[in-house]
Tab-separated table of C-alpha atoms (C1' of nucleotides) in Angstrom:
chain	number	residue	atom	x	y	z
A	1	MET	CA	-0.143	-0.068	0.067
A	2	PHE	CA	1.407	3.332	-0.764
A	3	SER	CA	-0.103	6.830	-0.921
A	4	PHE	CA	0.549	9.976	-3.142
A	5	HIS	CA	1.918	13.189	-1.840
A	6	ASN	CA	-1.584	14.675	-1.525
A	7	GLY	CA	-3.570	11.157	-1.304
A	8	THR	CA	-6.100	10.320	1.060
A	9	ASN	CA	-6.549	6.496	0.745
A	10	ASN	CA	-4.824	6.346	-2.663
A	11	LYS	CA	-3.789	2.747	-2.716
A	12	ILE	CA	-2.083	0.642	-5.600
A	13	ILE	CA	-3.590	-2.537	-5.563
A	14	MET	CA	-2.190	-5.318	-8.009
A	15	THR	CA	-3.081	-8.579	-6.305
A	16	ASP	CA	-2.891	-10.841	-9.489
A	17	LYS	CA	0.482	-12.527	-9.557
A	18	ASN	CA	0.198	-14.146	-12.805
A	19	PRO	CA	-2.181	-11.954	-15.091
A	20	ARG	CA	-2.892	-13.141	-18.291
A	21	PRO	CA	-2.914	-11.088	-21.367
A	22	PRO	CA	-5.991	-10.550	-23.363
A	23	ASN	CA	-6.190	-13.253	-26.188
A	24	SER	CA	-5.854	-10.763	-28.839
A	25	LEU	CA	-2.305	-9.900	-27.531
A	26	ASP	CA	0.781	-10.610	-29.752
A	27	SER	CA	2.603	-13.655	-28.685
A	28	ASN	CA	5.748	-11.607	-27.105
A	29	PHE	CA	3.182	-11.020	-24.087
A	30	THR	CA	2.719	-14.648	-23.378
A	31	ASN	CA	6.463	-15.050	-22.885
A	32	GLN	CA	7.018	-12.357	-20.715
A	33	PRO	CA	6.084	-12.473	-17.036
A	34	LEU	CA	4.548	-9.531	-15.291
A	35	GLU	CA	7.097	-8.389	-12.587
A	36	LEU	CA	5.122	-5.645	-11.265
A	37	PRO	CA	3.538	-7.147	-8.412
A	38	GLU	CA	6.909	-8.553	-7.423
A	39	TYR	CA	8.373	-5.248	-6.917
A	40	PHE	CA	5.374	-3.876	-5.107
A	41	LYS	CA	5.443	-6.511	-2.717
A	42	PHE	CA	9.098	-5.620	-2.192
A	43	ASP	CA	8.190	-2.388	-1.182
A	44	ASP	CA	5.676	-3.464	0.970
A	45	ASP	CA	8.168	-5.277	2.760
A	46	GLN	CA	10.439	-2.179	2.928
A	47	TRP	CA	7.985	0.157	4.397
A	48	PRO	CA	5.490	-0.744	7.456
A	49	ASP	CA	2.131	-0.482	6.678
A	50	ASP	CA	1.146	1.925	9.648
A	51	GLU	CA	3.342	4.275	7.924
A	52	PRO	CA	2.145	5.198	4.641
A	53	GLU	CA	5.023	6.772	2.594
A	54	PRO	CA	4.402	9.340	-0.131
A	55	PHE	CA	6.206	8.412	-3.336
A	56	VAL	CA	6.178	8.978	-7.046
A	57	PHE	CA	7.203	7.134	-10.181
A	58	GLU	CA	9.752	8.354	-12.412
A	59	HIS	CA	11.211	7.190	-15.695
A	60	VAL	CA	14.752	6.929	-15.334
A	61	VAL	CA	16.158	4.760	-18.184
A	62	ASN	CA	15.057	2.778	-21.176
A	63	GLN	CA	17.674	3.573	-23.736
A	64	GLU	CA	19.746	0.554	-23.900
A	65	ASN	CA	16.559	-1.277	-24.357
A	66	GLN	CA	15.751	-1.227	-28.020
A	67	GLN	CA	12.293	-2.854	-27.994
A	68	ALA	CA	9.146	-0.660	-26.895
A	69	ASN	CA	8.200	-1.443	-23.370
A	70	LYS	CA	4.895	-3.222	-22.528
A	71	PHE	CA	2.860	-3.684	-19.681
A	72	VAL	CA	0.172	-5.779	-19.174
A	73	GLY	CA	-1.963	-6.088	-15.781
A	74	ASP	CA	-5.064	-7.822	-14.457
A	75	PHE	CA	-5.914	-6.132	-11.486
A	76	GLY	CA	-8.032	-7.763	-8.955
A	77	GLY	CA	-9.258	-10.466	-11.576
A	78	SER	CA	-12.071	-8.222	-12.611
A	79	GLY	CA	-10.825	-7.322	-15.929
A	80	SER	CA	-7.906	-7.032	-18.187
A	81	TYR	CA	-5.869	-3.855	-18.944
A	82	LEU	CA	-3.398	-3.246	-21.618
A	83	GLU	CA	-0.945	-0.568	-22.336
A	84	GLY	CA	2.233	-0.420	-24.184
A	85	SER	CA	3.245	-0.441	-27.988
A	86	SER	CA	3.852	-3.261	-30.139
A	87	SER	CA	7.041	-4.132	-31.285
A	88	ASN	CA	6.372	-5.504	-34.591
A	89	ASP	CA	8.981	-5.319	-37.242
A	90	VAL	CA	6.822	-3.664	-40.043
A	91	SER	CA	9.039	-1.595	-41.829
A	92	SER	CA	6.856	1.565	-41.540
A	93	GLU	CA	7.226	1.358	-37.668
A	94	ARG	CA	11.128	1.446	-37.805
A	95	GLU	CA	10.656	4.766	-39.329
A	96	LYS	CA	9.665	6.241	-36.183
A	97	LYS	CA	12.406	7.913	-34.343
A	98	GLU	CA	11.966	7.553	-30.887
A	99	VAL	CA	11.089	4.482	-28.853
A	100	THR	CA	8.424	5.410	-26.416
A	101	ASP	CA	8.473	4.599	-22.746
A	102	LYS	CA	5.053	3.484	-21.578
A	103	VAL	CA	4.028	2.304	-18.100
A	104	ALA	CA	0.513	2.247	-16.610
A	105	PHE	CA	-0.791	1.283	-13.489
A	106	LYS	CA	-4.005	1.578	-11.349
A	107	THR	CA	-4.750	2.913	-8.043
A	108	GLN	CA	-7.589	3.068	-6.030
A	109	SER	CA	-8.403	6.874	-5.469
A	110	GLU	CA	-11.392	9.054	-5.146
A	111	VAL	CA	-9.729	11.881	-6.469
A	112	GLU	CA	-8.276	11.791	-10.077
A	113	ILE	CA	-5.055	14.394	-9.319
A	114	LEU	CA	-2.465	12.006	-7.889
A	115	ASP	CA	0.484	14.197	-7.041
A	116	ASP	CA	3.527	11.932	-8.073
A	117	GLY	CA	6.100	14.769	-7.594
A	118	PHE	CA	5.988	16.115	-11.067
A	119	LYS	CA	4.447	19.354	-12.307
A	120	TRP	CA	2.062	18.650	-14.843
A	121	ARG	CA	0.200	21.108	-17.305
A	122	LYS	CA	-3.315	19.488	-18.503
A	123	TYR	CA	-3.671	20.035	-22.285
A	124	GLY	CA	-6.877	18.029	-23.178
A	125	LYS	CA	-9.602	16.228	-22.265
A	126	LYS	CA	-11.717	13.533	-24.228
A	127	MET	CA	-14.619	11.282	-23.821
A	128	VAL	CA	-13.551	7.926	-25.005
A	129	LYS	CA	-15.666	5.285	-26.366
A	130	ASN	CA	-17.050	2.558	-24.280
A	131	SER	CA	-16.548	4.538	-21.149
A	132	PRO	CA	-18.724	7.318	-19.434
A	133	ASN	CA	-15.442	8.889	-17.887
A	134	PRO	CA	-13.526	11.453	-19.496
A	135	ARG	CA	-9.729	10.931	-20.262
A	136	ASN	CA	-7.421	13.683	-19.126
A	137	TYR	CA	-3.959	14.576	-20.918
A	138	TYR	CA	-1.296	15.987	-19.044
A	139	ARG	CA	2.146	17.091	-20.089
A	140	CYS	CA	5.250	17.749	-17.684
A	141	SER	CA	5.556	21.331	-17.299
A	142	VAL	CA	9.325	21.309	-17.195
A	143	ASP	CA	10.512	23.293	-20.321
A	144	GLY	CA	11.584	20.633	-23.022
A	145	CYS	CA	10.568	17.590	-21.106
A	146	GLN	CA	8.013	15.614	-23.311
A	147	VAL	CA	6.560	13.365	-20.728
A	148	LYS	CA	3.051	12.810	-21.058
A	149	LYS	CA	0.442	11.217	-18.722
A	150	ARG	CA	-2.961	10.264	-19.188
A	151	VAL	CA	-5.573	9.809	-16.200
A	152	GLU	CA	-9.014	8.154	-16.318
A	153	ARG	CA	-11.372	6.119	-14.218
A	154	ASP	CA	-11.537	2.487	-14.820
A	155	VAL	CA	-14.779	1.573	-16.753
A	156	ASN	CA	-15.201	-1.421	-14.996
A	157	ASP	CA	-14.546	-0.200	-11.381
A	158	PRO	CA	-14.842	3.713	-11.246
A	159	SER	CA	-13.215	3.431	-7.719
A	160	TYR	CA	-9.870	3.119	-9.553
A	161	VAL	CA	-7.823	5.589	-11.565
A	162	ILE	CA	-5.384	4.585	-14.303
A	163	THR	CA	-2.532	6.352	-15.004
A	164	THR	CA	-0.569	5.989	-18.078
A	165	TYR	CA	2.968	7.557	-18.512
A	166	VAL	CA	4.454	8.009	-21.667
A	167	GLY	CA	8.198	9.149	-22.268
A	168	THR	CA	11.297	9.783	-20.284
A	169	HIS	CA	11.926	12.712	-18.161
A	170	THR	CA	14.719	15.068	-19.526
A	171	HIS	CA	15.437	16.320	-16.183
A	172	PRO	CA	16.123	14.859	-12.905
A	173	GLY	CA	13.189	13.877	-10.589
A	174	PRO	CA	13.173	14.180	-6.783
A	175	PHE	CA	13.461	10.527	-6.188
A	176	THR	CA	16.273	7.997	-5.615
A	177	ARG	CA	15.083	4.337	-5.054
A	178	ILE	CA	15.201	2.415	-8.039
A	179	PHE	CA	13.119	-0.641	-9.193
A	180	LYS	CA	12.161	-1.935	-12.574
A	181	ILE	CA	8.557	-2.837	-14.301
A	182	CYS	CA	9.084	-5.124	-17.309
A	183	GLY	CA	12.233	-3.522	-18.476
A	184	VAL	CA	11.380	-0.091	-17.485
A	185	THR	CA	13.481	1.313	-14.750
A	186	LEU	CA	11.510	3.708	-12.263
A	187	SER	CA	12.584	5.376	-8.921
A	188	MET	CA	10.846	6.144	-6.047
A	189	LYS	CA	11.598	7.575	-2.699
A	190	ARG	CA	10.303	8.600	0.756
A	191	ASP	CA	10.277	12.569	1.058
B	1	DC	C1'	0.936	39.773	-14.809
B	2	DG	C1'	2.083	35.344	-15.543
B	3	DC	C1'	1.069	31.378	-15.089
B	4	DA	C1'	-2.430	27.071	-15.560
B	5	DT	C1'	-7.267	25.239	-17.129
B	6	DT	C1'	-11.009	24.655	-20.044
B	7	DT	C1'	-13.201	23.327	-24.226
B	8	DG	C1'	-14.166	23.058	-29.231
B	9	DA	C1'	-11.444	22.959	-33.176
B	10	DC	C1'	-8.281	20.523	-35.480
B	11	DC	C1'	-5.461	16.572	-37.157
B	12	DG	C1'	-3.632	12.188	-38.708
B	13	DG	C1'	-4.419	7.213	-38.624
B	14	DC	C1'	-7.301	3.518	-39.792
B	15	DG	C1'	-11.432	0.928	-41.266
B	16	DC	C1'	-15.002	0.316	-44.366
C	1	DG	C1'	-13.007	9.243	-49.936
C	2	DC	C1'	-15.356	9.585	-45.518
C	3	DG	C1'	-16.395	9.159	-41.182
C	4	DC	C1'	-15.078	7.833	-36.411
C	5	DC	C1'	-11.774	7.867	-33.026
C	6	DG	C1'	-7.863	9.119	-30.272
C	7	DG	C1'	-4.934	12.735	-29.503
C	8	DT	C1'	-3.364	17.595	-29.481
C	9	DC	C1'	-3.631	22.530	-30.404
C	10	DA	C1'	-5.039	27.085	-28.888
C	11	DA	C1'	-7.656	31.029	-27.851
C	12	DA	C1'	-10.283	32.188	-24.243
C	13	DT	C1'	-10.996	32.096	-19.658
C	14	DG	C1'	-9.612	31.685	-14.704
C	15	DC	C1'	-6.740	32.181	-10.714
C	16	DG	C1'	-3.164	33.536	-7.552
DNA sequence: CGCATTTGACCGGCGC
DNA sequence: GCGCCGGTCAAATGCG
């Protein structure tokens, strides 16, 4: 259990140890185990429950890893959630210059503005199909930093907020503790 | 005054 | 080509 800087009762809950990707996924996923729950378990051990610690995520490195990152989670067994770009070797896709880092996770939260330690500027809001809830688009406020994130409520369980980070911060973040999610290195820290 | 947010317009990819 | 859909732009507006 964790809480965000401004959070009350904001908990990341990922209980399924072996989430299964949806059938429509490409075969790469089936070979790649989901490591995220393990790392969160690590942090649970690190910090006692009665002492909720503020934290944030930060993309740190992914440059040596050529393939696009993927993240698949089945949270709580009540439906699957997929984020990530396919790394098919279609020639047209090779044209793209940047390999985007993408990580998504889901938190149980009453508020949608989760303070993760970075400064964000909202730049869009859309209603997405098959969901009554809007999707909000944010960009990192730091000049020159291209990192974006999307925030939306879970369709199946509105008590959850799905946050998706895209990109790597070009500036140092305020956090030091390092861990990995499916090849993407993140960092977090107490404040 | 200098920022952030709001919100409809705009755009590009994709499927038909 | 056309319309849908997800993502972004930008002018107006709000706020400290």
